[in-house]
Coordinates of C-alpha atoms and ligand atoms in Angstrom, one line a residue:
M1 CA 119.2 123.5 100.0
A2 CA 119.2 127.2 99.1
L3 CA 122.9 126.9 98.6
Q4 CA 122.5 123.9 96.4
A5 CA 120.0 125.7 94.3
A6 CA 122.1 128.8 94.0
A7 CA 125.1 126.7 93.1
L8 CA 123.2 124.9 90.4
L9 CA 121.6 127.9 88.7
P10 CA 124.3 128.7 86.2
S11 CA 124.4 125.1 84.9
A12 CA 120.9 125.3 83.6
F13 CA 121.9 128.1 81.4
S14 CA 125.1 126.7 80.1
I15 CA 124.0 123.6 78.4
P16 CA 126.7 123.4 75.7
R17 CA 125.6 122.8 72.2
E18 CA 128.1 123.1 69.3
G19 CA 130.4 125.0 71.5
K20 CA 128.1 127.8 72.0
P21 CA 127.8 129.3 75.4
S22 CA 124.7 129.8 77.4
V23 CA 121.5 131.5 76.3
S24 CA 119.2 133.6 78.4
L25 CA 115.6 132.5 79.0
K26 CA 114.6 136.2 79.0
D27 CA 114.4 136.6 75.3
S28 CA 112.3 133.5 75.0
S29 CA 114.9 132.2 72.7
L30 CA 116.7 129.1 73.8
F31 CA 119.6 127.6 71.9
G32 CA 118.7 129.8 69.0
I33 CA 115.2 128.4 68.7
S34 CA 112.4 130.8 69.5
L35 CA 110.2 129.4 72.2
S36 CA 107.1 131.3 71.0
D37 CA 107.6 130.2 67.4
H38 CA 108.1 126.7 68.5
V39 CA 104.9 126.8 70.6
K40 CA 103.1 128.1 67.6
A41 CA 104.6 125.7 65.2
E42 CA 104.4 122.5 67.1
S43 CA 103.9 121.5 70.6
S44 CA 103.7 123.5 73.8
N45 CA 104.1 120.2 75.6
S46 CA 106.7 118.5 73.7
A47 CA 109.1 121.3 74.1
L48 CA 112.0 122.3 72.0
R49 CA 113.6 119.6 69.9
F50 CA 117.2 119.3 69.0
K51 CA 118.6 117.3 66.2
D52 CA 118.7 113.7 67.3
D53 CA 122.4 113.6 67.9
P54 CA 123.0 114.7 71.5
S55 CA 126.6 115.4 70.9
K56 CA 125.5 118.1 68.7
I57 CA 123.3 119.5 71.0
H58 CA 103.4 94.6 100.6
G59 CA 102.1 91.4 100.1
F60 CA 99.0 89.2 99.9
D61 CA 98.4 89.1 103.7
E62 CA 98.0 92.8 103.8
Q63 CA 95.1 92.6 101.4
F64 CA 93.3 90.3 103.6
K65 CA 93.9 92.6 106.6
M66 CA 92.5 95.4 104.5
G67 CA 89.5 93.4 103.7
F68 CA 90.3 92.5 100.1
D69 CA 89.2 89.1 99.2
P70 CA 90.2 88.1 95.7
Q71 CA 88.0 85.0 95.8
K72 CA 84.9 87.1 96.8
E73 CA 85.6 89.8 94.3
S74 CA 86.2 87.2 91.6
N75 CA 82.9 85.5 92.4
Q76 CA 81.1 88.7 92.3
W77 CA 82.6 89.6 89.0
Q78 CA 81.8 86.2 87.6
L79 CA 78.3 86.3 88.8
A80 CA 77.8 89.8 87.3
H81 CA 79.2 88.5 84.0
G82 CA 77.6 85.1 84.0
A83 CA 80.9 83.5 83.6
I84 CA 82.2 80.4 85.4
R85 CA 85.8 80.0 85.1
A86 CA 88.6 78.1 86.7
Q87 CA 90.4 80.1 89.4
T88 CA 93.6 80.0 87.5
A89 CA 91.8 82.0 84.8
A90 CA 93.2 80.1 81.8
T91 CA 90.3 81.4 79.8
T92 CA 88.6 84.7 79.5
T93 CA 85.0 85.8 78.8
P94 CA 84.3 86.6 75.2
A95 CA 84.8 90.3 74.7
V96 CA 81.4 90.5 73.0
N97 CA 78.3 89.6 74.9
Q98 CA 75.4 88.6 72.7
A99 CA 72.8 88.9 75.5
A100 CA 71.6 92.3 74.4
P101 CA 68.2 92.5 72.8
E102 CA 67.7 92.2 69.0
G103 CA 71.0 90.4 68.7
K104 CA 72.9 93.7 69.2
K105 CA 76.4 93.0 70.3
T106 CA 77.7 94.9 73.2
L107 CA 81.4 95.1 74.2
R108 CA 82.0 93.9 77.7
K109 CA 83.7 96.1 80.2
G110 CA 87.4 96.4 79.6
S111 CA 89.6 95.3 82.4
L112 CA 92.7 97.3 83.1
V113 CA 95.6 97.2 85.5
I114 CA 97.3 100.5 86.3
T115 CA 100.2 100.9 88.7
G116 CA 100.6 103.9 91.0
A117 CA 97.0 104.9 90.8
S118 CA 96.9 106.4 94.3
S119 CA 97.8 109.8 93.1
G120 CA 98.7 112.1 90.2
L121 CA 98.5 110.8 86.6
G122 CA 97.5 107.2 87.6
L123 CA 94.5 108.4 89.7
A124 CA 93.4 110.8 87.1
T125 CA 93.5 108.1 84.4
A126 CA 91.7 105.6 86.6
K127 CA 89.0 108.3 87.2
A128 CA 88.7 109.2 83.5
L129 CA 88.3 105.5 82.5
A130 CA 86.0 104.5 85.3
E131 CA 83.7 107.4 84.5
T132 CA 83.1 106.1 81.0
G133 CA 81.4 103.0 82.6
K134 CA 83.4 101.0 80.0
W135 CA 86.3 100.0 82.2
H136 CA 86.9 98.2 85.5
V137 CA 90.2 99.6 86.8
I138 CA 92.5 97.5 89.0
M139 CA 94.7 100.0 90.9
G140 CA 98.0 98.4 91.7
C141 CA 99.2 100.4 94.7
R142 CA 101.8 100.1 97.4
D143 CA 99.6 101.9 100.0
F144 CA 96.3 100.1 100.0
L145 CA 94.5 102.5 102.3
K146 CA 95.8 105.6 100.6
A147 CA 94.6 104.2 97.3
K148 CA 91.1 103.4 98.6
R149 CA 90.8 106.9 100.1
A150 CA 92.1 108.5 96.9
A151 CA 89.6 106.6 94.7
K152 CA 86.8 107.5 97.0
A153 CA 87.8 111.2 97.2
A154 CA 88.1 111.3 93.4
G155 CA 84.5 110.0 93.2
I156 CA 85.2 106.8 91.4
A157 CA 82.2 104.5 91.7
K158 CA 82.8 101.4 93.8
E159 CA 81.8 99.0 91.1
N160 CA 84.3 100.4 88.7
Y161 CA 87.6 99.8 90.6
T162 CA 89.5 97.3 92.7
V163 CA 92.6 98.2 94.7
M164 CA 95.2 95.5 94.8
H165 CA 98.5 95.7 96.7
L166 CA 101.6 96.1 94.6
D167 CA 105.0 97.4 95.7
L168 CA 107.2 97.7 92.7
A169 CA 110.2 98.1 94.9
S170 CA 109.9 94.4 95.8
L171 CA 110.0 91.7 93.2
D172 CA 108.3 89.3 95.6
S173 CA 105.4 91.8 95.8
V174 CA 105.3 92.0 92.0
R175 CA 105.0 88.2 91.8
Q176 CA 102.4 88.1 94.5
F177 CA 100.4 90.8 92.8
V178 CA 100.4 88.8 89.6
D179 CA 99.3 85.6 91.4
N180 CA 96.5 87.5 93.1
F181 CA 95.4 89.0 89.9
K182 CA 95.3 85.6 88.1
R183 CA 93.3 84.2 91.0
S184 CA 90.8 87.0 90.8
G185 CA 89.7 85.5 87.5
R186 CA 89.5 88.9 85.7
P187 CA 90.7 89.2 82.2
L188 CA 93.6 91.6 81.5
D189 CA 92.9 93.8 78.5
V190 CA 95.3 96.7 79.1
L191 CA 98.3 97.0 81.4
V192 CA 99.5 100.5 82.3
C193 CA 103.0 100.9 83.9
N194 CA 102.6 104.3 85.5
A195 CA 104.1 104.3 89.0
A196 CA 107.4 106.1 89.6
V197 CA 109.7 107.6 92.2
Y198 CA 111.9 110.7 91.7
L199 CA 114.6 111.4 94.2
P200 CA 116.4 114.5 93.0
T201 CA 117.8 115.6 96.3
A202 CA 119.1 112.3 97.6
K203 CA 122.8 112.4 98.3
E204 CA 123.2 108.6 98.6
P205 CA 121.4 105.9 96.8
T206 CA 118.6 103.9 98.5
F207 CA 117.6 100.5 97.4
T208 CA 114.7 98.1 96.6
A209 CA 114.1 94.9 98.5
E210 CA 116.4 93.1 96.2
G211 CA 119.1 95.8 96.5
F212 CA 118.6 97.7 93.2
E213 CA 118.9 101.5 93.2
L214 CA 115.4 102.6 94.1
S215 CA 114.5 104.7 91.0
V216 CA 115.6 102.3 88.3
G217 CA 114.6 99.4 90.5
T218 CA 111.0 100.7 90.9
N219 CA 110.4 102.6 87.7
H220 CA 112.0 100.1 85.4
L221 CA 112.8 96.7 86.9
G222 CA 109.6 96.4 88.9
H223 CA 107.6 97.2 85.8
F224 CA 109.8 95.0 83.6
L225 CA 109.0 92.0 85.7
L226 CA 105.3 92.9 86.0
S227 CA 104.9 93.3 82.3
R228 CA 106.7 90.1 81.5
L229 CA 104.6 88.1 84.0
M230 CA 101.4 89.7 82.7
L231 CA 102.1 89.3 79.0
D232 CA 100.3 85.9 79.0
D233 CA 97.2 87.4 80.6
L234 CA 97.2 90.0 77.9
K235 CA 97.7 87.3 75.2
Q236 CA 94.7 85.4 76.6
S237 CA 92.4 88.4 76.5
D238 CA 89.8 88.4 73.7
Y239 CA 89.3 92.1 74.0
P240 CA 89.4 93.8 70.5
S241 CA 92.3 96.1 71.4
K242 CA 94.9 94.8 73.9
R243 CA 97.5 97.3 75.0
L244 CA 100.6 97.5 77.2
I245 CA 101.5 101.1 78.0
I246 CA 104.6 102.3 79.7
V247 CA 104.7 106.0 80.8
G248 CA 107.9 107.7 79.5
S249 CA 109.0 111.3 79.6
I250 CA 110.4 114.2 77.7
T251 CA 113.2 114.5 80.3
G252 CA 114.6 111.2 79.2
N253 CA 114.8 112.4 75.6
T254 CA 117.9 114.4 74.9
N255 CA 116.5 115.6 71.5
T256 CA 114.4 118.1 73.5
L257 CA 115.3 121.1 75.6
A258 CA 113.8 119.6 78.7
G259 CA 116.0 116.5 78.1
N260 CA 119.1 118.7 78.1
V261 CA 118.7 120.2 81.6
P262 CA 121.4 118.6 83.6
P263 CA 121.9 115.9 84.6
K264 CA 121.1 114.3 81.3
A265 CA 119.9 110.8 80.9
N266 CA 122.7 108.5 79.6
L267 CA 122.8 104.7 79.9
G268 CA 126.4 104.5 78.7
D269 CA 127.6 100.9 78.3
M270 CA 125.2 99.8 81.1
R271 CA 128.0 98.4 83.3
G272 CA 126.2 99.4 86.4
L273 CA 123.0 97.7 85.3
A274 CA 125.0 94.6 84.5
G275 CA 126.5 94.7 88.0
G276 CA 123.0 94.9 89.6
L277 CA 122.9 98.6 90.6
N278 CA 123.7 97.7 94.2
G279 CA 126.2 100.4 95.0
L280 CA 128.5 97.7 96.6
N281 CA 130.6 95.9 94.0
S282 CA 128.9 97.8 91.3
S283 CA 127.7 101.4 90.8
A284 CA 124.1 102.3 91.7
M285 CA 123.8 104.0 88.3
V286 CA 123.1 102.3 85.0
D287 CA 126.1 103.8 83.4
G288 CA 128.4 102.9 86.2
G289 CA 128.9 106.5 87.3
E290 CA 128.5 108.4 90.6
F291 CA 125.0 108.4 92.1
D292 CA 122.7 111.2 91.0
G293 CA 119.0 110.8 91.8
A294 CA 117.7 113.1 89.1
K295 CA 119.8 111.2 86.5
A296 CA 118.7 107.9 87.8
Y297 CA 115.1 108.9 87.3
K298 CA 115.7 110.1 83.7
D299 CA 117.7 106.9 83.0
S300 CA 114.8 104.9 84.3
K301 CA 112.5 106.6 81.8
V302 CA 114.9 105.8 79.0
C303 CA 114.8 102.1 80.1
N304 CA 110.9 102.4 80.1
M305 CA 110.8 103.7 76.6
L306 CA 113.4 101.2 75.3
T307 CA 111.5 98.4 77.0
M308 CA 108.3 99.4 75.2
Q309 CA 110.0 99.2 71.8
E310 CA 111.7 95.9 72.6
F311 CA 108.3 94.4 73.6
H312 CA 107.0 95.7 70.3
R313 CA 109.7 94.1 68.3
R314 CA 109.5 90.8 70.1
Y315 CA 105.7 90.4 70.6
H316 CA 103.6 92.7 68.5
E317 CA 103.3 90.6 65.4
E318 CA 102.7 87.4 67.3
T319 CA 100.2 88.7 69.8
G320 CA 98.5 91.7 68.2
I321 CA 99.1 93.6 71.5
A322 CA 99.8 97.3 71.0
F323 CA 102.9 98.5 72.9
A324 CA 103.1 102.2 73.5
S325 CA 104.8 104.9 75.6
L326 CA 103.9 108.5 76.0
Y327 CA 104.8 111.9 77.4
P328 CA 101.6 113.2 79.0
G329 CA 102.8 116.8 79.4
C330 CA 104.4 118.4 82.4
I331 CA 102.1 117.7 85.3
A332 CA 104.0 120.0 87.6
T333 CA 101.6 119.6 90.6
T334 CA 101.8 115.9 91.2
G335 CA 103.4 113.9 94.0
L336 CA 106.4 113.2 91.8
F337 CA 108.1 116.3 93.1
R338 CA 107.5 115.6 96.8
E339 CA 111.2 115.0 97.4
H340 CA 112.3 118.2 95.7
I341 CA 113.2 121.3 97.6
P342 CA 110.3 123.6 98.6
L343 CA 111.6 126.4 96.3
F344 CA 111.4 124.1 93.4
R345 CA 107.9 122.9 94.2
L346 CA 106.8 126.6 94.5
L347 CA 108.3 127.8 91.3
F348 CA 108.0 124.8 89.0
P349 CA 104.3 125.0 88.3
P350 CA 104.3 128.7 87.3
F351 CA 107.5 128.2 85.4
Q352 CA 105.9 125.4 83.3
K353 CA 102.6 127.3 83.0
Y354 CA 103.9 130.7 81.9
I355 CA 107.4 130.2 80.6
T356 CA 107.7 126.8 78.9
K357 CA 103.9 126.5 78.5
G358 CA 104.4 122.7 78.9
F359 CA 102.1 122.6 81.9
V360 CA 99.2 120.3 81.9
S361 CA 96.7 119.6 84.7
E362 CA 96.3 116.2 86.3
E363 CA 92.9 115.9 84.8
E364 CA 94.0 116.7 81.3
A365 CA 97.0 114.4 81.6
G366 CA 94.6 111.6 82.8
K367 CA 92.5 112.1 79.7
R368 CA 95.5 111.8 77.6
L369 CA 96.6 108.5 79.1
A370 CA 93.0 107.3 79.0
Q371 CA 93.1 107.9 75.3
V372 CA 96.2 105.8 74.9
V373 CA 94.3 103.1 76.8
S374 CA 91.0 103.1 74.9
D375 CA 90.9 105.5 72.0
P376 CA 90.2 103.4 68.8
S377 CA 92.5 105.7 66.8
L378 CA 95.5 105.1 69.1
T379 CA 96.0 101.4 68.3
K380 CA 99.4 101.7 66.7
S381 CA 102.2 99.7 68.3
G382 CA 105.7 100.8 69.0
V383 CA 104.7 104.5 69.3
Y384 CA 105.7 107.2 71.7
W385 CA 102.7 109.5 71.9
S386 CA 102.7 113.2 72.7
W387 CA 100.1 116.0 72.5
N388 CA 100.3 119.4 70.9
K389 CA 99.0 122.7 72.3
D390 CA 95.5 121.9 71.1
S391 CA 95.7 118.6 73.0
A392 CA 95.8 116.6 69.8
S393 CA 97.8 113.4 70.0
F394 CA 100.7 112.8 67.6
E395 CA 103.5 110.2 67.2
N396 CA 106.6 111.8 68.7
K397 CA 110.2 111.0 67.9
L398 CA 112.4 109.6 70.6
S399 CA 116.0 110.6 71.1
E400 CA 118.8 108.6 69.6
E401 CA 119.5 106.8 72.8
A402 CA 115.8 106.1 73.6
S403 CA 115.3 104.5 70.2
D404 CA 118.6 102.6 70.0
V405 CA 117.8 99.0 69.0
E406 CA 121.0 97.6 70.5
K407 CA 120.5 99.4 73.8
A408 CA 116.9 98.1 73.9
R409 CA 118.0 94.6 73.5
K410 CA 120.7 95.0 76.1
V411 CA 118.4 96.6 78.6
W412 CA 116.0 93.7 78.1
E413 CA 118.7 91.0 78.5
L414 CA 120.3 92.5 81.5
S415 CA 117.0 93.2 83.2
E416 CA 115.7 89.7 82.7
K417 CA 118.8 88.4 84.5
L418 CA 118.3 90.9 87.4
V419 CA 114.6 90.0 87.9
G420 CA 115.2 86.3 87.7
L421 CA 113.7 85.5 84.3
A422 CA 116.9 84.4 82.7
Ligands
LMG501 C1 119.9 119.4 88.9 O1 120.3 120.7 88.8 C2 120.4 118.8 90.3 O2 121.8 118.7 90.2 C3 119.8 117.5 90.6 O3 120.1 117.1 91.9 C4 118.3 117.5 90.4 O4 117.7 118.3 91.4 C5 118.1 118.0 89.0 O5 116.5 118.0 87.3 C6 116.6 118.0 88.7 O6 118.6 119.3 88.9 C7 119.6 121.4 88.0 C8 118.5 122.3 88.6 C9 118.3 122.4 90.1 O7 118.8 123.6 88.3 C10 118.2 124.2 87.3 O8 117.6 123.5 86.5 C11 118.2 125.5 87.4 C12 116.9 126.2 87.3 C13 117.0 127.5 87.6 C14 116.3 128.4 87.1 C15 116.4 129.6 87.4 C16 115.7 130.6 87.2 C17 115.9 131.8 86.8 C18 115.0 132.5 86.2 C19 114.8 132.6 85.0 C20 113.7 133.0 84.4 C21 113.4 134.1 83.9 C22 112.4 134.6 83.6 C23 112.0 135.8 83.2 C24 110.9 136.3 83.1 C25 110.0 136.4 82.3 C26 108.9 136.7 82.0 C27 107.9 136.8 81.2 O9 117.5 123.5 90.4 C28 116.9 123.5 91.6 O10 116.9 122.6 92.3 C29 116.1 124.7 92.1 C30 115.7 125.7 91.1 C31 114.3 125.8 90.9 C32 113.9 126.5 89.8 C33 112.9 126.0 89.0 C34 112.2 126.7 88.0 C35 112.6 128.0 87.7 C36 111.8 129.0 87.6 C37 112.0 130.2 87.3 C38 111.2 131.2 87.5 C39 110.0 131.4 87.6 C40 109.0 132.1 87.8 C41 107.8 132.0 87.7 C42 106.9 132.8 87.3 C43 106.2 133.3 86.6 C44 105.4 134.1 86.1 C45 104.9 135.0 85.3
NDP502 P1 102.9 110.7 91.5 O1 104.0 110.7 92.5 O2 101.7 111.5 91.8 O3 102.4 109.2 91.2 C1 103.3 108.2 91.3 C2 102.6 107.0 91.8 O4 103.6 105.9 91.8 C3 102.0 107.1 93.2 O5 100.8 106.6 93.2 C4 103.0 106.3 94.0 O6 102.4 105.7 95.2 C5 103.4 105.2 93.0 N1 104.5 104.5 93.5 C6 105.7 105.0 93.8 N2 106.5 104.0 94.2 C7 105.8 102.8 94.1 C8 106.1 101.5 94.4 N3 107.3 101.1 94.9 N4 105.1 100.6 94.2 C9 103.9 100.9 93.7 N5 103.6 102.2 93.4 C10 104.6 103.1 93.6 O7 103.6 111.2 90.2 P2 103.0 111.4 88.7 O8 101.6 111.1 88.7 O9 103.5 112.6 88.2 O10 103.8 110.2 87.9 C11 103.1 109.2 87.2 C12 104.0 108.8 86.0 O11 104.0 109.9 85.1 C13 105.4 108.4 86.3 O12 105.7 107.3 85.5 C14 106.2 109.6 85.9 O13 107.5 109.3 85.5 C15 105.4 110.1 84.7 N6 105.6 111.5 84.2 C16 105.3 112.5 85.1 C17 105.4 113.8 84.7 C18 105.1 115.0 85.5 O14 105.3 116.1 85.1 N7 104.6 114.8 86.7 C19 106.0 114.1 83.3 C20 106.3 112.9 82.5 C21 106.1 111.7 83.0 P3 102.1 106.5 96.5 O15 100.8 107.3 96.3 O16 101.9 105.4 97.5 O17 103.3 107.4 96.8
PMR503 MG1 112.0 121.0 82.9 C1 111.0 123.9 77.5 C2 110.2 123.1 78.0 C3 110.4 122.3 79.2 C4 109.6 121.2 79.5 C5 108.4 120.7 78.6 C6 110.0 120.6 80.7 C7 109.4 119.5 81.3 N1 111.1 121.4 81.2 C8 111.3 122.4 80.3 C9 112.4 123.3 80.4 C10 113.2 123.5 81.5 N2 113.2 122.7 82.6 C11 114.2 124.5 81.6 C12 114.5 125.6 80.6 C13 114.8 124.3 82.8 C14 115.9 125.2 83.4 C15 115.3 126.3 84.1 C16 114.1 123.2 83.5 C17 114.4 122.8 84.7 C18 113.8 121.6 85.3 C19 114.1 121.0 86.6 C20 115.1 121.5 87.6 N3 112.9 120.9 84.7 C21 112.6 119.9 85.5 C22 113.3 119.9 86.6 C23 113.0 118.8 87.4 O1 113.4 118.5 88.5 C24 112.0 117.9 86.7 C25 112.8 116.7 86.3 O2 113.7 116.7 85.6 O3 112.3 115.6 86.8 C26 113.1 114.4 86.3 C27 111.7 118.8 85.4 C28 110.8 118.6 84.4 N4 110.8 119.4 83.3 C29 109.8 119.0 82.5 C30 109.2 117.8 83.0 C31 108.0 117.0 82.4 C32 109.8 117.6 84.2 C33 109.3 116.5 85.2 C34 109.9 115.3 85.1 C35 109.6 114.1 84.3 O4 108.7 113.4 84.7 O5 110.2 113.9 83.3

């Protein structure tokens, strides 16, 4: 590992741009752009931006075992809300209850599904939303017990959340989750695709239940199927602001410094994705290249950001749903880096805190994602949100690849074949 790190060090400082050699971090000036100026001028969290041209620069059973009873939960929920509905939940409760005195209209609790809420950003977001008392959070998690414990430890009140089993690395599990959710009778007002895996030190690819490379399979394909299957539930919601949010990242955007740390995201002509990412008769990588775990993660984030935009183009006008992506800041302390070498896990947080100043705590990042879920001023669709150093949100610009309309269409079409929707 140490050897690997040592061998890799120089590459970080020789990211070629317009034929110029490497630049030292020491002078706080990277690629000719002053880090401190940039921080002042724009965003400590969105990092340095280049010109846009990169060339220039477990199933249902388990829930019963764990004591989850969708029927019971559904009944309780319906009782609490005075609603009697068919178990298939073809209809939803009106978003506005008129029961309040003096004819005052009160908004009912929003109902939100968030994946990967057992740690990090997902848990912090669940907590931030649950604490408002305005949301019931459905935590879609692969480890039911871990999620329950995490919610409890975070102090989320019992009546504000439900854990439901969801393993995004299995399309059967995704389908099962969606069935369970529909049976619960809850409305779906917001869906947040947050879960992810990052396998930077893997030498060989590993695979999902259906045989897709694990990072793109989980982060992109699992969420792609989930969002497609839950779109109808969102459409049926009568909540005033319906949203589908997919967590993106700066490292997938090659118009930033962070996105230029090798290996860089690049979907190429997507021949690997077309071949099913199985590492047998096709490459495990989207672009058809050699397996690289860090690149696969960054590629998966590009797929996430492209998917958000394709959803926007296909469904925003018709449904009124707001589709958004975001970069919540560098949350250097989360479980995302669990597979990285210990030296990295030690140095990464201080590096982000004191050198790039892109560091953000889990709590702060959770508040940011909670804003994208519920803030009345963040209703715009097709947007990639970021935050500046004062933690104010702004519409950020995606890299050329992550905003390529043709690539978005192609990712969509190839993905729907792989997950069995076309
Ligand atoms: C790829 O390599 C791998 O191929 C791939 O498998 C995957 O792991 C991928 O994106 C992940 O990385 C790239 C990567 C791997 O290498 C690098 O990015 C190199 C980073 C190396 C940085 C070296 C640091 C040297 C120091 C410079 C700073 C100078 C500062 C001066 C001081 C100033 C003062 C005010 O890399 C690794 O796997 C391991 C390397 C881990 C390093 C991570 C962060 C670096 C931190 C540097 C220093 C920190 C100090 C902190 C303290 C601060 C406080 C004041
Ligand atoms: P964590 O590892 O803390 O959280 C990831 C979550 O995803 C965990 O709850 C994990 O479950 C879950 N998960 C992983 N695989 C599956 C699966 N197969 N099925 C269901 N859930 C799964 O990382 P973060 O909180 O940092 O990451 C959250 C999101 O934020 C990701 O989309 C990431 O790409 C993004 N992001 C993170 C940044 C950062 O700096 N940390 C920066 C930019 C974006 P379990 O607890 O069981 O492991
Ligand atoms: Mg990065 C200048 C700002 C900046 C920001 C905001 C990030 C975010 N990173 C920055 C710069 C740098 N990083 C620089 C100059 C280096 C070379 C020293 C560097 C290195 C680095 C590594 C090795 N960074 C990393 C890694 C990872 O393994 C992380 C990764 O790429 O995961 C895919 C990562 C990250 N840097 C970030 C963010 C947000 C990550 C986490 C990953 C993500 O979710 O996108």
